Short mmCIF file of C-alpha atoms (C1' of nucleotides) in Angstrom, two decimals:
data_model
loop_
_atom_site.label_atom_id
_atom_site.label_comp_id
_atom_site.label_asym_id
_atom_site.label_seq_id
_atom_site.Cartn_x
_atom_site.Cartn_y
_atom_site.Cartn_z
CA UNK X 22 0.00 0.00 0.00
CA UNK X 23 1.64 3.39 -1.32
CA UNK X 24 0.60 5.92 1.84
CA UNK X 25 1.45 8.79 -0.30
CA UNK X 26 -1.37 8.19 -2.31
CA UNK X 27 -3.73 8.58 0.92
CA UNK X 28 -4.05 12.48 1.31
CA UNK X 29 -4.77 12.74 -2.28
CA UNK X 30 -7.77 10.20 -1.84
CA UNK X 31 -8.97 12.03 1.46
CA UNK X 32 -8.86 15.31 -0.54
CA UNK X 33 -10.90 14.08 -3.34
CA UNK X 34 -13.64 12.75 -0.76
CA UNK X 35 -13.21 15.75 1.19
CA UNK X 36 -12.94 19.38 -1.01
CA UNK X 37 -13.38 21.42 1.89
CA UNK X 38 -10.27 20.03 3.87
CA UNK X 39 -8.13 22.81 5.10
CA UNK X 40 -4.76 23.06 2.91
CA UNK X 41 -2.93 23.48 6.83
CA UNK X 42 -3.58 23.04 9.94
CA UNK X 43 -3.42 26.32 10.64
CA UNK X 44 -6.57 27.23 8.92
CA UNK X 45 -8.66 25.07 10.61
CA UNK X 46 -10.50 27.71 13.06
CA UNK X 47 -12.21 28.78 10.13
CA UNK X 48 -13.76 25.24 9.91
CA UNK X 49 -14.55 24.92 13.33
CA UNK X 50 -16.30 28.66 13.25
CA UNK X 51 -19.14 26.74 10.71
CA UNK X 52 -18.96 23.68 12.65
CA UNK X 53 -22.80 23.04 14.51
CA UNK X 54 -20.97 20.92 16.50
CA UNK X 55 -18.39 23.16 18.02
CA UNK X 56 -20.00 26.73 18.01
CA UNK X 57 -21.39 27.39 21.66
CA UNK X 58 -22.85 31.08 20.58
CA UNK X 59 -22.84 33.41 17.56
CA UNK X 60 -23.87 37.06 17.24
CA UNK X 61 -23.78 39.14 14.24
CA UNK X 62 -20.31 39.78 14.83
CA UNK X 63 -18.75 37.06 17.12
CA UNK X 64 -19.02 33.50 17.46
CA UNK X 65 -17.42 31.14 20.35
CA UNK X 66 -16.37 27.67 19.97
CA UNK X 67 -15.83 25.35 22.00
CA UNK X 68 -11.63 24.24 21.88
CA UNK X 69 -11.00 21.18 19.90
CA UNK X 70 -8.49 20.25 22.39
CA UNK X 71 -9.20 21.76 25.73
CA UNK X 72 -6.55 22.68 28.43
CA UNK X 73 -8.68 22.93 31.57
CA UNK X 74 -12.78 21.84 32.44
CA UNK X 75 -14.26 24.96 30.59
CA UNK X 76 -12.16 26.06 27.42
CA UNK X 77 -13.90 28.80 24.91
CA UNK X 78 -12.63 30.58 22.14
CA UNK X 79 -14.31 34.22 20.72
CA UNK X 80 -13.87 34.61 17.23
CA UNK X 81 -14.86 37.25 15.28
CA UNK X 82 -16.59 37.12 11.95
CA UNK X 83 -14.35 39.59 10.23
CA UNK X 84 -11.23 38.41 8.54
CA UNK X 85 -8.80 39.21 10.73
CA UNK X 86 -6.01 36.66 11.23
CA UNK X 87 -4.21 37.97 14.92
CA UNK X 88 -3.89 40.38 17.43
CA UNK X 89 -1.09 41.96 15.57
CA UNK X 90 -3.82 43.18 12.52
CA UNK X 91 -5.55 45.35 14.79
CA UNK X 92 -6.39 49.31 14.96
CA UNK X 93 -8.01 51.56 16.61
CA UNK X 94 -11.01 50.90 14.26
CA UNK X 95 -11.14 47.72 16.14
CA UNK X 96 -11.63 49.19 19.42
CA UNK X 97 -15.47 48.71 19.65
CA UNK X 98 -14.62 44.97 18.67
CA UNK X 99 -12.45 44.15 21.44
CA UNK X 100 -15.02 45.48 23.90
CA UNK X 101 -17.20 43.09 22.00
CA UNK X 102 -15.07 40.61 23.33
CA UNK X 103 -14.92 41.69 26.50
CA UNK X 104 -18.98 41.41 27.05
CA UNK X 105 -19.24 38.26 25.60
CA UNK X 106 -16.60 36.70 28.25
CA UNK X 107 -18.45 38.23 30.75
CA UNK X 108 -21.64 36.69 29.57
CA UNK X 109 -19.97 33.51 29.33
CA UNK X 110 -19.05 33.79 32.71
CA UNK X 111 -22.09 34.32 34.44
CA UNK X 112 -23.37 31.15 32.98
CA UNK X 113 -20.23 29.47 34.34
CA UNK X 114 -20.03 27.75 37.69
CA UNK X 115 -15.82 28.01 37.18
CA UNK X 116 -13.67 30.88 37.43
CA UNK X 117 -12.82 31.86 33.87
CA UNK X 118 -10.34 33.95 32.69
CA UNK X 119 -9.67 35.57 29.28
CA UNK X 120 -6.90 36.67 26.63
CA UNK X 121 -4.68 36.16 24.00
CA UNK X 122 -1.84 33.68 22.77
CA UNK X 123 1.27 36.44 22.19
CA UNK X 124 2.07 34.34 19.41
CA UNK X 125 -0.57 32.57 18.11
CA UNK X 126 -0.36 29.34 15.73
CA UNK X 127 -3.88 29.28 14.27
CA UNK X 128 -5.39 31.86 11.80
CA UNK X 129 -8.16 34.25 12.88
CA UNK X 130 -7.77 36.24 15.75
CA UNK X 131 -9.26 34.61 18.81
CA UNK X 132 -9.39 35.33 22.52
CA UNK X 133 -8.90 31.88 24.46
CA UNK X 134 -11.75 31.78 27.12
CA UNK X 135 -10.40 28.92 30.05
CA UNK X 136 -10.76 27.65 33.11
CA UNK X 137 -8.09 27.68 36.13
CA UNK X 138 -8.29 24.56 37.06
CA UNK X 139 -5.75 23.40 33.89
CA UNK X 140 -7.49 19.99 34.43
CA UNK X 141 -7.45 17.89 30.73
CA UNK X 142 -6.53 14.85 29.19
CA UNK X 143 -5.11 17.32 26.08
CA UNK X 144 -2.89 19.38 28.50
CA UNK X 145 0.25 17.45 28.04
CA UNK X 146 3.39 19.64 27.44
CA UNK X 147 5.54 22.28 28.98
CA UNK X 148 4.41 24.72 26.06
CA UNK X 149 0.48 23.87 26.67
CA UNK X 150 1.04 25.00 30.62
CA UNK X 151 3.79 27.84 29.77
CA UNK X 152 0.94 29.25 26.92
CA UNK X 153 -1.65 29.61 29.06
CA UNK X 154 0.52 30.66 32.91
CA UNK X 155 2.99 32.70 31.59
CA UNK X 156 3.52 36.54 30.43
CA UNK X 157 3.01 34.62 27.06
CA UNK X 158 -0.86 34.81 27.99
CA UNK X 159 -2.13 38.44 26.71
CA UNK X 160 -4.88 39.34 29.49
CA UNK X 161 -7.50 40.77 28.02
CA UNK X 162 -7.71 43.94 29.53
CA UNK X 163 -3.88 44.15 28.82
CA UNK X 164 -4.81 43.36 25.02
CA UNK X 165 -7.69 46.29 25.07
CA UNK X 166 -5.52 49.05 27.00
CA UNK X 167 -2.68 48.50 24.82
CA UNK X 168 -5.01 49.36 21.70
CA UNK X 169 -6.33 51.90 22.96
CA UNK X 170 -3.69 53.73 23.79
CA UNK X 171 -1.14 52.55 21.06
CA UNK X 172 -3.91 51.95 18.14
CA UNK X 173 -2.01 48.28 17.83
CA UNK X 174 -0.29 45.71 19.55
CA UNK X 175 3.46 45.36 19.86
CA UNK X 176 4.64 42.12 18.60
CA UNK X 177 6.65 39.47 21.33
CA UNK X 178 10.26 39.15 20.08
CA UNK X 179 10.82 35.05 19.31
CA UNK X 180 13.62 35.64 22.12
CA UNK X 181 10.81 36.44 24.60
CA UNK X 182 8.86 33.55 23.39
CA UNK X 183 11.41 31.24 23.52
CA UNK X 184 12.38 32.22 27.13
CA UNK X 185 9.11 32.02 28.08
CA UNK X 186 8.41 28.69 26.84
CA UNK X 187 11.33 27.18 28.43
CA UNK X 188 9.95 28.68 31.89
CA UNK X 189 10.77 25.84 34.45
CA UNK X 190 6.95 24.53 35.73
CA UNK X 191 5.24 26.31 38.21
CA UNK X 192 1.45 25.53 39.56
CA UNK X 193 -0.59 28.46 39.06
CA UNK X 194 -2.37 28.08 42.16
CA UNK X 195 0.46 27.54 44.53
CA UNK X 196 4.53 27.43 44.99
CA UNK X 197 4.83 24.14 43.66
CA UNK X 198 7.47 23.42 41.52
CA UNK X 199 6.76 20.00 39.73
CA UNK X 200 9.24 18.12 38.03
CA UNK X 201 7.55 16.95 35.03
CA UNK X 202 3.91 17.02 33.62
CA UNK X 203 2.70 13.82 34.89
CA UNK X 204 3.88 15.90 38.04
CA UNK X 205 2.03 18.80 37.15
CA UNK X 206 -1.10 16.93 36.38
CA UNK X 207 -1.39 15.05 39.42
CA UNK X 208 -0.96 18.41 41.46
CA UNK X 209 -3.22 19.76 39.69
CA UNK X 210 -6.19 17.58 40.96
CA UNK X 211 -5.27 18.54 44.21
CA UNK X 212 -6.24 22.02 44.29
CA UNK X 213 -9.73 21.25 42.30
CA UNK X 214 -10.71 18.85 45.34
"C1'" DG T 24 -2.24 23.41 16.54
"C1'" DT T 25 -1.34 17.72 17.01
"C1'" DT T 26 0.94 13.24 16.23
"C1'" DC T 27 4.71 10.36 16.36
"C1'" DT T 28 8.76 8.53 18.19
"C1'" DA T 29 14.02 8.69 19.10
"C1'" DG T 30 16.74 9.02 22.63
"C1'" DA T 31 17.50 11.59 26.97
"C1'" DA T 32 16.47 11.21 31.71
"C1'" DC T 33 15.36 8.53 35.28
"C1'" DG C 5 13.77 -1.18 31.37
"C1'" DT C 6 10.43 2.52 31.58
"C1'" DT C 7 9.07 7.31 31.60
"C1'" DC C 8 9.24 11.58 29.60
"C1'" DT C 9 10.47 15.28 26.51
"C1'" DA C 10 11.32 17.62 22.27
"C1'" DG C 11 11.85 18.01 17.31
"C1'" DA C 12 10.16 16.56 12.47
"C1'" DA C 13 6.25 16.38 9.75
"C1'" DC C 14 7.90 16.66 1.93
#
DNA sequence: GTTCTAGAAC
DNA sequence: GTTCTAGAAC
């Protein structure tokens, strides 16, 4: 059996198959099955693969592919944002909190919506914890000041990104300093007793 | 972003 | 020998 041949097959079956993987928000935004919400402008998904109990993104209909495309026409847009997390909050029993990847892998801007708790089966590196528990995690009121006063958002340097995702692991709850994930993880279930 | 897996770490 | 991490993916 010549595996090569296999994408080729799936593509033919499948038109609508992102080219990369990086497009595949824009699926997920039309997808019944993920979409939690939509409004005229917004929509919020759930995460295909979740890093704590309650893990939202906010999209927003308009084609714009990060944090780093944004003006101060966009202003009103981010405040958008801001009252949909809140909405999403008051119909949540955990304590949410909200911003943006500084350096985001997947097309269309989106705010990540989580949980603390960082309990999941899909939480399984030291980049999946450093994304979401260190300066590397745009809060968004950070996100909505910084436009507002600067009319944009000034891009992380990859030195800062790389120092940040080699950030030894710390519990964001507590001092702990785990060794490992599997570490981490276990830790974890301790605080969400 | 995930999956897979070689080889480092234990 | 097993667990765990980190880099390639054509």
């Amino acid at each position: 059996m010549n595996k090569r041949l296999l994408p080729a097959v799936q593509q033919s079956i499948n038109p609508k198959k992102p080219k990369h993987w990086s497009l595949s928000l824009l699926d997920s935004m039309k997808d019944p099955d993920s979409i939690v919400k939509s409004t005229e402008k917004l929509v919020v998904i759930r995460d295909k693969y979740p890093k704590a109990k309650v893990h939202y993104l906010i999209l927003p209909h308009e084609e714009i592919s990060s944090i780093y495309k944004l003006n101060h026409s966009h202003v009103k847009l981010i405040e958008d944002f801001g009252q949909m997390y809140k909405k999403i909050q008051e119909d949540e029993d955990y304590s949410l909190k909200a911003g943006f990847h500084a350096i985001p892998s997947m097309q269309r801007l989106h705010m990540h919506i989580i949980s603390t708790d960082m309990i999941s089966p899909c939480l399984k590196t030291k980049i999946h914890w450093n994304s979401f528990t260190t300066e590397f995690f745009l809060p968004y009121d950070d996100v909505l000041r910084e436009l507002k006063e600067n009319g944009s958002i000034q891009k992380m340097t990859s030195e800062s990104h790389k120092k940040l995702m080699s950030t030894e692991l710390q519990c964001n709850q507590c001092s702990y300093k785990p060794k490992n994930m599997p570490q981490l993880k276990e830790h974890l279930r301790s605080h969400s007793i």
